[in-house]
XYZ file of C-alpha atoms in Angstrom:
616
model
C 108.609 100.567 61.543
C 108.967 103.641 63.711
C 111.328 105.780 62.845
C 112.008 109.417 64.902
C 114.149 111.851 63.117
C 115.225 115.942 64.062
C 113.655 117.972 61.602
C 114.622 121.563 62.683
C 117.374 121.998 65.306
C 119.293 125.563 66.262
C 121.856 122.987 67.826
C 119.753 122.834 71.351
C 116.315 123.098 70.320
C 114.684 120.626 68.877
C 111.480 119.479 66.486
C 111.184 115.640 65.937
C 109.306 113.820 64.020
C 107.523 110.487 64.609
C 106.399 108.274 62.343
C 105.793 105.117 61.386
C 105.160 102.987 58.073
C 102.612 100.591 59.625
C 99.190 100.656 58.130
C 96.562 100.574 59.932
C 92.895 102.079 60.082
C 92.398 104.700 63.567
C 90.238 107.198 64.544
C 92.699 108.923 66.913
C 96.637 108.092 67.333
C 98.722 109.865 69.984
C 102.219 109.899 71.014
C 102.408 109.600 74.597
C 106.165 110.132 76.108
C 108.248 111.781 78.800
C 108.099 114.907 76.724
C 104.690 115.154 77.267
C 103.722 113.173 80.710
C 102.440 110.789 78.845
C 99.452 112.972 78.065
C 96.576 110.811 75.933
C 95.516 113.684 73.689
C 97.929 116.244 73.606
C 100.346 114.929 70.317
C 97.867 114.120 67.615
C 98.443 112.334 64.441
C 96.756 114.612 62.715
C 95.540 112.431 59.551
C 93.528 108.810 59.862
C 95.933 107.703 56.918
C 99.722 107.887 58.421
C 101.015 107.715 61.730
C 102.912 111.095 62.163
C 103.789 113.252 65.209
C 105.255 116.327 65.408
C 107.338 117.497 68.654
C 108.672 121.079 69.165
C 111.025 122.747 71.542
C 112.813 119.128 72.406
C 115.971 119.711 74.638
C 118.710 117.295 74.005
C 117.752 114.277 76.547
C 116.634 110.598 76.380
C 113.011 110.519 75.373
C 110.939 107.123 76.182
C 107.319 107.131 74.657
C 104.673 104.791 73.172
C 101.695 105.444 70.425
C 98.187 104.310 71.407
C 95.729 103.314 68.943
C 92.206 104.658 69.318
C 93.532 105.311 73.372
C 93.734 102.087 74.663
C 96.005 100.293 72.098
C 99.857 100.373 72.272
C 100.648 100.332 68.917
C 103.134 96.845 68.698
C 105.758 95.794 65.824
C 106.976 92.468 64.914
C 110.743 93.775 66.429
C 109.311 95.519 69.447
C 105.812 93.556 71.375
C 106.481 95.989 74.400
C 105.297 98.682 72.515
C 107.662 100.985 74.304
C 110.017 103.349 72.057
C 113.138 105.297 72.907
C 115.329 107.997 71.611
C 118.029 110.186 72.551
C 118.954 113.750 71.362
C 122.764 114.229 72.248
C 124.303 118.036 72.026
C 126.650 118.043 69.189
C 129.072 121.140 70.075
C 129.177 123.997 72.485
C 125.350 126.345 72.690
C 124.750 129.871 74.240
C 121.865 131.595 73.211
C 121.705 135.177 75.509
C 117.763 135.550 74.087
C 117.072 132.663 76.239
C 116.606 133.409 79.890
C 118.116 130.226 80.661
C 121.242 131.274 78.903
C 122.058 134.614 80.214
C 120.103 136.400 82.645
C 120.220 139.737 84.611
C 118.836 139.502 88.060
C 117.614 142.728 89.372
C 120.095 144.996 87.584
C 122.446 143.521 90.061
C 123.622 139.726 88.827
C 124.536 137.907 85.617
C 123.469 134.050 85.513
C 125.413 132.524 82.408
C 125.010 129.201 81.218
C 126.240 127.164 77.964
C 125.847 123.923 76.896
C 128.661 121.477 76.256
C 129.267 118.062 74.540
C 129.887 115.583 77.314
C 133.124 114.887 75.976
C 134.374 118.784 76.660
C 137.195 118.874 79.619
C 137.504 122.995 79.824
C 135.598 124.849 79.797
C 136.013 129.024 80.323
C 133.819 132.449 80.026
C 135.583 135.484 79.883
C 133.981 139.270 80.694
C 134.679 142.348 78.788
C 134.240 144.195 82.252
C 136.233 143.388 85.064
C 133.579 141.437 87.415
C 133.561 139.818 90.536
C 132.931 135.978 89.903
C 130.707 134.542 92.646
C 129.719 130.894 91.976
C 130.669 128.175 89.159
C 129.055 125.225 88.813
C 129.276 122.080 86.208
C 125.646 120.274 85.146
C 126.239 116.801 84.072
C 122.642 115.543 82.441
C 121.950 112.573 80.156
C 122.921 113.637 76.754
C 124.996 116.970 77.361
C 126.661 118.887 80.677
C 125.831 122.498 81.477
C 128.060 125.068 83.166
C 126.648 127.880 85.221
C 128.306 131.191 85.554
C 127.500 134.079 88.721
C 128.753 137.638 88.553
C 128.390 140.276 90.514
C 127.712 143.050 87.611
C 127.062 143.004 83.974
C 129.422 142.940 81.159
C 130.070 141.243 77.487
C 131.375 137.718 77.216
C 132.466 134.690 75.634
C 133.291 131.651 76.314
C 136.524 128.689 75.609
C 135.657 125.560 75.267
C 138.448 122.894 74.792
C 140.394 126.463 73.231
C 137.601 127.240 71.215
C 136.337 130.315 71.148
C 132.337 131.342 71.232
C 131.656 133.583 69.547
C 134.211 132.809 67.275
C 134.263 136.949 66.996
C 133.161 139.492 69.331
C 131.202 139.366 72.544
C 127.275 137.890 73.805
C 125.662 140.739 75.455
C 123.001 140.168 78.446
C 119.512 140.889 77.254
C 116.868 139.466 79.444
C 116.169 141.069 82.886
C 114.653 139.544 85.820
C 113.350 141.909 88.288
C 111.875 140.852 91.990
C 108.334 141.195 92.605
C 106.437 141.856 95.638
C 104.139 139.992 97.653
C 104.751 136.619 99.187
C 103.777 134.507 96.048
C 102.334 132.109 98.495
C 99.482 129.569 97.445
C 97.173 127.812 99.406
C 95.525 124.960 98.153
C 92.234 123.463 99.448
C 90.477 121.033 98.876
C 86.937 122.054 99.797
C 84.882 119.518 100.954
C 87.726 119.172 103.970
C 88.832 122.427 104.959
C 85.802 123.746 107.263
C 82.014 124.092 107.249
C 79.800 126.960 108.402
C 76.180 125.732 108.864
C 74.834 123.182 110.834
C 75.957 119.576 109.980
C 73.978 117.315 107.745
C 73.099 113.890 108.810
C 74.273 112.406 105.606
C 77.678 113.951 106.404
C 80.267 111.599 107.638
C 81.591 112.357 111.111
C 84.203 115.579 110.823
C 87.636 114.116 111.019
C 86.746 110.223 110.575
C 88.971 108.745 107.931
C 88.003 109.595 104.339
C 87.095 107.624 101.636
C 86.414 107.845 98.156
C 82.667 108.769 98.557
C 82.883 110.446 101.995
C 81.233 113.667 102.077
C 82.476 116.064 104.793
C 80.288 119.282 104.110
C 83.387 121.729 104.029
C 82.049 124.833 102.053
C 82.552 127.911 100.565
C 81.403 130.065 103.603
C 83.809 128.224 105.765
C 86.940 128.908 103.140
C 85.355 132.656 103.522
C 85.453 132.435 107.406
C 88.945 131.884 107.543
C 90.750 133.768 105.371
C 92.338 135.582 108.377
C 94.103 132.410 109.172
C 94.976 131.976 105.984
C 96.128 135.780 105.221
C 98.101 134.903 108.604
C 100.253 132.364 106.574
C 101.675 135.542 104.576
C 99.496 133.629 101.623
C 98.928 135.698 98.521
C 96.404 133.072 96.267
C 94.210 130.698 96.849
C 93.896 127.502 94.659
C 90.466 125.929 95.261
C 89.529 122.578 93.568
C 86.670 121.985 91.409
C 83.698 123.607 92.895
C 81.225 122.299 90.278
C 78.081 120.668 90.229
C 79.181 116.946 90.678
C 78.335 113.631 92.824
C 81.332 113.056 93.927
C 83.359 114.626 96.868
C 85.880 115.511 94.404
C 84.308 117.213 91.936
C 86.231 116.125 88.959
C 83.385 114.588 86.851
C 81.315 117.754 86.382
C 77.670 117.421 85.659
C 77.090 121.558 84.988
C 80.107 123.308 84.993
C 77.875 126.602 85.094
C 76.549 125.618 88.922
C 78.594 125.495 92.100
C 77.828 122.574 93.834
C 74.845 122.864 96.463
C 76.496 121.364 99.190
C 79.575 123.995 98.638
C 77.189 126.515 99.144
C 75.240 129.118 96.086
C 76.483 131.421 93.404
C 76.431 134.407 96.499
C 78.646 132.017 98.256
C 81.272 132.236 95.996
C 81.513 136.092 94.925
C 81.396 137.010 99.009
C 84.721 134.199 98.987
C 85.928 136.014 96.551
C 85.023 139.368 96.961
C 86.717 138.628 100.543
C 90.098 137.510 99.440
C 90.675 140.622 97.266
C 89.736 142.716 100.668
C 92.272 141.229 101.736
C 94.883 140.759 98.853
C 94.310 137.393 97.596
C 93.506 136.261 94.746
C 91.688 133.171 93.771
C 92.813 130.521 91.131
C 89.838 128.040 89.876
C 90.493 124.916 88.501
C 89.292 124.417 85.079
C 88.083 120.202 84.355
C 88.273 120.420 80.322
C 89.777 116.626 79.510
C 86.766 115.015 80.496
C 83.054 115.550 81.839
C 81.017 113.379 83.775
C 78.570 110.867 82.599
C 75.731 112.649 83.196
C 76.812 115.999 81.750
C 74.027 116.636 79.296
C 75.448 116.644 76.034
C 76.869 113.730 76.738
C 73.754 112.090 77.867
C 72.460 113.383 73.788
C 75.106 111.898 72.399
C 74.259 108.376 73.750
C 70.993 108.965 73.307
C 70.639 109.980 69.735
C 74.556 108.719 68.403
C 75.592 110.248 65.615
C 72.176 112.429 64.860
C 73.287 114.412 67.800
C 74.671 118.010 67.701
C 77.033 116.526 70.464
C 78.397 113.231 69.088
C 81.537 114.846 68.009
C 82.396 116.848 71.513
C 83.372 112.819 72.261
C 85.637 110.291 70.823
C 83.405 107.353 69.943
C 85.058 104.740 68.334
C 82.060 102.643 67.007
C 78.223 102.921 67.489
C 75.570 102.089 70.006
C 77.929 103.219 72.950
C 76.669 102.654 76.482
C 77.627 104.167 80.007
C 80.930 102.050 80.703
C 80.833 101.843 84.704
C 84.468 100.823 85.919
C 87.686 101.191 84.490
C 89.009 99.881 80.664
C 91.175 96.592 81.049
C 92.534 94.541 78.474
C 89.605 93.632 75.516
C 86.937 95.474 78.368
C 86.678 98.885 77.603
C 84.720 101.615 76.404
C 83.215 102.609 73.410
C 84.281 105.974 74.275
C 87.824 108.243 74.868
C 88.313 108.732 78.866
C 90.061 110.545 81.110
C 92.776 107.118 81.832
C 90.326 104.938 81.480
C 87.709 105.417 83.788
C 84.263 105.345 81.956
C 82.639 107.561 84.210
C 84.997 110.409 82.807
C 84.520 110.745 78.815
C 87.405 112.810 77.337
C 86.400 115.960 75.582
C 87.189 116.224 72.141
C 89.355 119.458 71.985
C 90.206 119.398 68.029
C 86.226 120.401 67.890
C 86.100 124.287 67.932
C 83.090 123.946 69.921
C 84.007 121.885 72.674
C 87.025 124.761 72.779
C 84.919 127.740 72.920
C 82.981 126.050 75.324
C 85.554 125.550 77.684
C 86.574 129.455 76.798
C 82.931 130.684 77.840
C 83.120 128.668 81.036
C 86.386 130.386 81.432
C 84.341 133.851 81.246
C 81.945 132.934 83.222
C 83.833 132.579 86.502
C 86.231 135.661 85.668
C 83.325 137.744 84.475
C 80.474 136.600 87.546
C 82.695 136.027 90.399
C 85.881 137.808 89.798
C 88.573 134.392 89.719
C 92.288 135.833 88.724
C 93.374 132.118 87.348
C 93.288 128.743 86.202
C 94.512 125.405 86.527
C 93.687 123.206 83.890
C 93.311 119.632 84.767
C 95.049 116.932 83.002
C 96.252 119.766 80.920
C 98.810 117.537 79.755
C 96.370 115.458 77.674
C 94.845 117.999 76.229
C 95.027 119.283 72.153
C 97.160 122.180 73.039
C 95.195 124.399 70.106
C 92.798 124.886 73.071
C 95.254 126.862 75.477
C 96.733 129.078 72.849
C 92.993 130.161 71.935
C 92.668 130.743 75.850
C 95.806 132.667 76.492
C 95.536 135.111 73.685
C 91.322 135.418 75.304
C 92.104 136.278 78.793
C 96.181 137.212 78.511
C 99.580 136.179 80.221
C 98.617 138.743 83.304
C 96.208 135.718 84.085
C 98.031 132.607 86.067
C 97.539 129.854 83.353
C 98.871 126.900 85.412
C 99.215 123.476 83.534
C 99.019 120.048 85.798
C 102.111 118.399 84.684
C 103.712 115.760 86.557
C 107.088 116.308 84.017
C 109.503 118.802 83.435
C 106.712 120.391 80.144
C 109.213 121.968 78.149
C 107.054 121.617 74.988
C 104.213 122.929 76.630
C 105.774 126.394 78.563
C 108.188 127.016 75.427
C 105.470 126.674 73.067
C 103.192 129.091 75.103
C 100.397 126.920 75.795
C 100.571 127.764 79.578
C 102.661 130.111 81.612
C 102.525 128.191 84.635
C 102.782 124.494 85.859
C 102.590 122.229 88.627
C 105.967 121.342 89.959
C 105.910 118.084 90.794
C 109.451 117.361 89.427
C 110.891 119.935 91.828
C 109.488 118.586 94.970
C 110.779 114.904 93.817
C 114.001 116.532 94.009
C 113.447 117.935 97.092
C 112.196 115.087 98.824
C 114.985 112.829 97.369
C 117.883 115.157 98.893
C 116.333 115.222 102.721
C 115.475 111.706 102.604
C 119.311 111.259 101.409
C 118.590 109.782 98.598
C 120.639 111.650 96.417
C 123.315 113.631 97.435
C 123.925 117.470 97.037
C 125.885 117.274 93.406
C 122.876 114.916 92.193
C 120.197 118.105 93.579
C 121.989 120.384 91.936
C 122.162 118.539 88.574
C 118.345 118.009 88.988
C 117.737 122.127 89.464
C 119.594 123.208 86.954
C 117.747 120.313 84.386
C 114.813 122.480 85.610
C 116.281 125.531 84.464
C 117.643 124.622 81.429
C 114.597 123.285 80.360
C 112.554 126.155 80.183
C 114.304 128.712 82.079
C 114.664 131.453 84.842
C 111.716 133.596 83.097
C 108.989 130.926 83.480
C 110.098 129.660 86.564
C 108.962 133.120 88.511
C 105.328 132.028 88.042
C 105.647 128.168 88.204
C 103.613 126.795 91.207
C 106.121 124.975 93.289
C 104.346 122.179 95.850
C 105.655 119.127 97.872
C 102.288 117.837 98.065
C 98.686 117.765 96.489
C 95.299 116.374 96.644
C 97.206 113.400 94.227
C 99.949 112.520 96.234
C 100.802 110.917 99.942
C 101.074 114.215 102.510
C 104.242 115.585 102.657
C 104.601 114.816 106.499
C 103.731 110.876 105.484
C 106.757 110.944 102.705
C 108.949 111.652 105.785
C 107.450 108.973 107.924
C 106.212 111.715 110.811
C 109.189 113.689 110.700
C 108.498 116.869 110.894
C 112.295 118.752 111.130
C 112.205 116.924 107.975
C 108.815 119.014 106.837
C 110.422 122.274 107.912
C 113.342 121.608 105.822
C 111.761 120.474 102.662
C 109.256 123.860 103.244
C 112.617 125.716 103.972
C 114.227 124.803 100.877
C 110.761 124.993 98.816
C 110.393 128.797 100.034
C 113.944 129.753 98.714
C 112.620 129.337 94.863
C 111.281 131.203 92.630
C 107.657 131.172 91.364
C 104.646 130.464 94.096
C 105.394 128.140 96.894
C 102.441 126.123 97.802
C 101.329 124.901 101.178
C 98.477 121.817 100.762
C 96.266 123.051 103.383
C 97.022 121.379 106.626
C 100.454 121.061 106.445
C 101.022 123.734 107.988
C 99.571 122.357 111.010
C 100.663 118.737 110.893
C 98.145 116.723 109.050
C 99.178 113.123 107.803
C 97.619 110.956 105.309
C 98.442 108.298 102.675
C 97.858 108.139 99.264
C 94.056 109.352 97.978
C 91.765 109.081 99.658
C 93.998 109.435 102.500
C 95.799 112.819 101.397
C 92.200 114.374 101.538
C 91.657 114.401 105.637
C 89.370 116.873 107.240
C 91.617 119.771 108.579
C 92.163 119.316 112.656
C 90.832 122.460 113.689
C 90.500 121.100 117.340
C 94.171 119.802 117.056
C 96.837 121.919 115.328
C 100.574 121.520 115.561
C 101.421 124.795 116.590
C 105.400 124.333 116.412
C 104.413 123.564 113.124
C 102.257 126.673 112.323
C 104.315 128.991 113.770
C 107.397 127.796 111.727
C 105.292 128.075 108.201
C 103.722 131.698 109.154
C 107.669 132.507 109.902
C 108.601 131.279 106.423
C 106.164 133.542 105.208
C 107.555 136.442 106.573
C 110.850 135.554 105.638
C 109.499 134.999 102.189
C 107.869 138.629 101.916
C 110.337 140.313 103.317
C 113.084 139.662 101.506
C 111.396 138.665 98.028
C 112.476 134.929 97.735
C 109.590 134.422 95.364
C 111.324 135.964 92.595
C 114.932 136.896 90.971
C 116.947 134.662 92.805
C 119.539 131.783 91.964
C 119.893 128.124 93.804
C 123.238 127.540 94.185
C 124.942 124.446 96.548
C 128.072 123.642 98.186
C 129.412 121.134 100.981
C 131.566 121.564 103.534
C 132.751 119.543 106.139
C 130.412 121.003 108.767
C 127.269 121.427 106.343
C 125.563 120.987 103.293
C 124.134 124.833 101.645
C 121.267 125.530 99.480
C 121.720 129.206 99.034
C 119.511 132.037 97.040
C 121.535 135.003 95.587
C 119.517 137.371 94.858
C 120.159 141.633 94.023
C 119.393 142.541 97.981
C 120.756 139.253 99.948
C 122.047 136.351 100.353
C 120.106 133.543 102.422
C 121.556 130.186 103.229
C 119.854 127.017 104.015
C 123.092 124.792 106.257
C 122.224 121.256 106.912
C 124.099 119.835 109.639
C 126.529 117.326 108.729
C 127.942 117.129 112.645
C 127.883 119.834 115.226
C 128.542 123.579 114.169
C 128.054 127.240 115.099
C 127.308 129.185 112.202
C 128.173 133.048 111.535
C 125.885 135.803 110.581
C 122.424 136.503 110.871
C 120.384 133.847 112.299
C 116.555 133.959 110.904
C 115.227 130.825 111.499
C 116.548 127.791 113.219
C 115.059 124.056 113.205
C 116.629 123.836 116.842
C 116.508 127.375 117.567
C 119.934 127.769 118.301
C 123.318 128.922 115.889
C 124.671 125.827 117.226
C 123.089 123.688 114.579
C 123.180 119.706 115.536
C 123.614 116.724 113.014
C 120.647 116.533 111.116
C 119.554 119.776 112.354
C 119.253 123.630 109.920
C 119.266 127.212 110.018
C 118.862 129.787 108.227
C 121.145 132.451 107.559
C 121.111 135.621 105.923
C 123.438 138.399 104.758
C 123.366 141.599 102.600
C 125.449 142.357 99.276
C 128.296 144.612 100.173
């Protein structure tokens, strides 16, 4: 039977255990769940004998997970055939913890953002200030298994709180102890994916067409000399980093089944190639973030190619997961009894997972790490499918190379366990722009946004969030301009309201200019050099200013309210106040005007501005 139980709690944080009494023989077990993305390596039973699975920094929530068997068995009970488990972690009585950013936090020297945590069941709830301070925004959370109430001042002071007339601390004050402090810079990043963006050099005639509709081995020729030719057009976006995707040695166009991860790819373009791109984005202050592919290698990366060859004689057999001997190149993807004898990356047998519990599969991945900081001069990393990975791995790369370093983690979750745990300091932020694309396509309203930000912020908090990477689309999801069927006010709000949080904003390259596309291999069109939207790019580039200027990638709080007229996303920061107002029905708004989807102050239904004012 499985049974999960709380094994260490400070009443909001949380360490489970999983476990279950079945006995059965495995080589590998993991628990795959919402608290991890369902990652397929990540939580490791880490004995053959018992199924057991520990879980740290678990906010109170509903948790949904399964446990695969040797990766592709669900592990099934007599009671339960589905496989599929659930839990649910409910907040017993009131929490503040000011040591936690997303508690109490001083934004530059200027604002106080308070939160605590209540039982759903509390009715009042109350803070009270030492100081006399100027409240300036309140705001109740309601999540699954506990509400949260947020708390602006203008100043910092002492406090405590009433909840239902009890008092917290039951004696004497919190005091504020984490500060937030802007940075500057645009924390803008541009994401390319290579093989689309542009080519210098003549064309090849086993290049498809430039501009013809992709497909999953189309080869475009894009290369590292053309990123290098226009990074004044990029610079020009008020971009401040470059994310580039895998520019290995690989067959396909994607480059996510590496073959030598200590060669760039020859149709990218040579080892000079790179260092001049990079050597030309710090001329120009930008730096470049790689992306590291350490879940899984190709089939034809040589040690791989050993360990087939010689099985268990090799010096590489255990860099793998082989369950069983005599294992063969699988070509196509596991399904029901057809499957590897191999761990993959989700099946696909032309991507064998790594085995990251080896030491020297980690320093491996470490040296390769070295390599492209050391020879060409990279300032970060992305780790692929970092969510699957044995998380031993990134603390032995963090403490090699430092926080200073961008360590981003693809996570298509809200990875508390992973960012409060240290394994990265950065993540994609794919749950933000679902939020985001659920409030302009209506499909939740402001209250639900709100509840859906501050689940965000709760979860791992204001500190973290200044160098998540933010996006609205990828090289793994439909365009953002497709997810509004072609409507593009619709683009320039979701970018409006993207550029307004903290952390790096990210602009998929070509949105800025209007491209569409579907899901992969669709989202991966050529850029239309010969046929840019220039409303378009001239609204982003603006963005970017406003986004320098005024610091919006750092110490700032979301805050929303409704109003007859409009619906407001506003960031409060220590220097201003700027307002996104969605037209409800026809309005003229007040203040400073900086940027107008109709490019008026008479804003129309569906229509927004943006609005700015300074702190008296």
């Amino acid at each position: 039977m499985v049974e999960v139980k709380i094994i260490k709690s400070d009443g909001f944080f949380n360490e489970v255990l999983i476990s279950s009494d079945k006995k059965i023989h495995f080589d590998t077990a993991y628990a795959e769940g919402d608290f991890n993305c369902f990652g397929e390596g990540s939580i490791v039973s880490e004995t053959t004998d018992d199924l057991k699975f520990k879980i740290a920094n678990l906010i109170p929530g509903k948790y949904h997970f399964k446990i695969a068997i040797d990766q592709y068995k669900i592990l099934r009970e007599a009671e339960n055939r589905s496989g599929s488990y659930s839990f649910s972690i409910w907040l017993e009585k009131p929490y503040h913890n000011p040591d936690y950013a997303q508690f109490c936090a001083i934004i530059d020297k200027k604002l106080m953002d308070v939160r605590i945590a209540v039982p759903k069941h509390s009715i009042s709830v109350s803070i009270f200030t030492k100081d006399t301070l100027k409240p300036v925004y309140s705001r109740r959370a309601s999540f699954d298994t506990f509400d949260a109430v947020e708390y602006v001042f203008d100043g910092m002071s002492d406090y405590y709180f009433e909840v239902d007339n009890s008092r917290l601390p039951k004696e004497g004050y919190f005091s504020p102890k984490v500060h937030i402090e802007h940075e500057g810079g645009s924390k803008i990043i541009y994401h390319i994916f290579p093989d689309r963006f542009f080519r210098v050099g003549p064309h090849l005639p086993t290049l498809s067409r430039w501009g013809d509709k992709p497909t999953f081995s189309s080869f475009f020729g894009g290369n590292l000399r053309g990123i290098t030719e226009k990074i004044g057009y990029i610079k020009a976006l008020n971009v401040d980093t470059i994310y580039l995707n895998p520019v290995y040695k690989s067959k396909s166009n994607h480059r996510y089944d590496v073959d030598d991860y200590f060669s760039i790819d020859g149709l990218l373009g040579g080892e000079q190639d790179f260092i001049e791109l990079v050597n030309e984005a710090h001329e120009n202050g930008i730096k470049i973030v790689a992306d590291m592919v350490f879940n899984h290698t190709s089939t034809d990366f040589p040690y791989f190619l050993d360990a087939l060859k010689n099985g268990k004689n090799s010096k590489y057999w255990n860099w793998y997961i082989f369950h069983g001997e005599g294992a063969a190149v699988f070509d196509g993807r596991a399904k029901g009894k057809t499957k590897p004898l191999y761990e993959t990356f989700m099946g696909v047998g032309r991507m064998p997972k790594l085995n990251h519990k080896n030491a020297e599969v980690r320093k491996f991945c470490i040296d390769v790490m070295k390599y492209y900081k050391n020879k060409f001069g990279v300032d970060g990393f992305r780790y692929d499918v970092a969510h699957s990975i044995y998380p031993e791995f990134f603390l032995e790369a963090v403490k090699e190379f430092g926080n200073e370093m961008l360590h981003i983690g693809e996570a298509w979750c809200l990875p508390s366990m992973f960012m409060l745990s240290g394994y990265w300091n950065s993540f994609t932020n794919y749950y933000l722009r679902n939020a985001i694309i659920k409030f302009v396509r209506e499909e939740i309203n402001i209250t639900e946004f709100y509840n859906m930000i501050q689940n965000m912020i709760i979860s791992y908090g204001p500190l973290i969030q200044q160098n998540v990477m933010n996006i609205l689309d990828s090289h793994d999801t439909e365009r953002i301009l497709r997810a509004f069927k072609g409507n593009k006010k619709k683009v320039k709000l979701a970018y409006s309201i993207l550029f307004m949080f903290d952390g790096f904003a990210t602009i998929y390259y070509g949105d800025e200019v209007g491209l569409d596309g579907g899901r992969d291999p669709d989202d991966r069109r050529c850029f239309p050099w010969d046929n840019m939207d220039e409303d378009m790019l001239q609204f982003l580039k603006k963005l970017g200013e406003i986004r320098r200027m005024y610091h919006t990638g750092s110490a700032g709080i979301i805050t929303v309210e409704e109003t007859q007229e409009c619906k407001y996303i506003t960031r409060l920061s220590g220097e201003s106040i700027i307002k996104v107002a969605i037209a409800k029905k026809p309005v003229t708004l007040e203040g400073e005007i900086i940027l107008s989807s109709c490019g008026e102050k008479t804003i129309y239904e569906g229509d927004f501005a943006l609005s700015i004012a300074k702190y008296a």
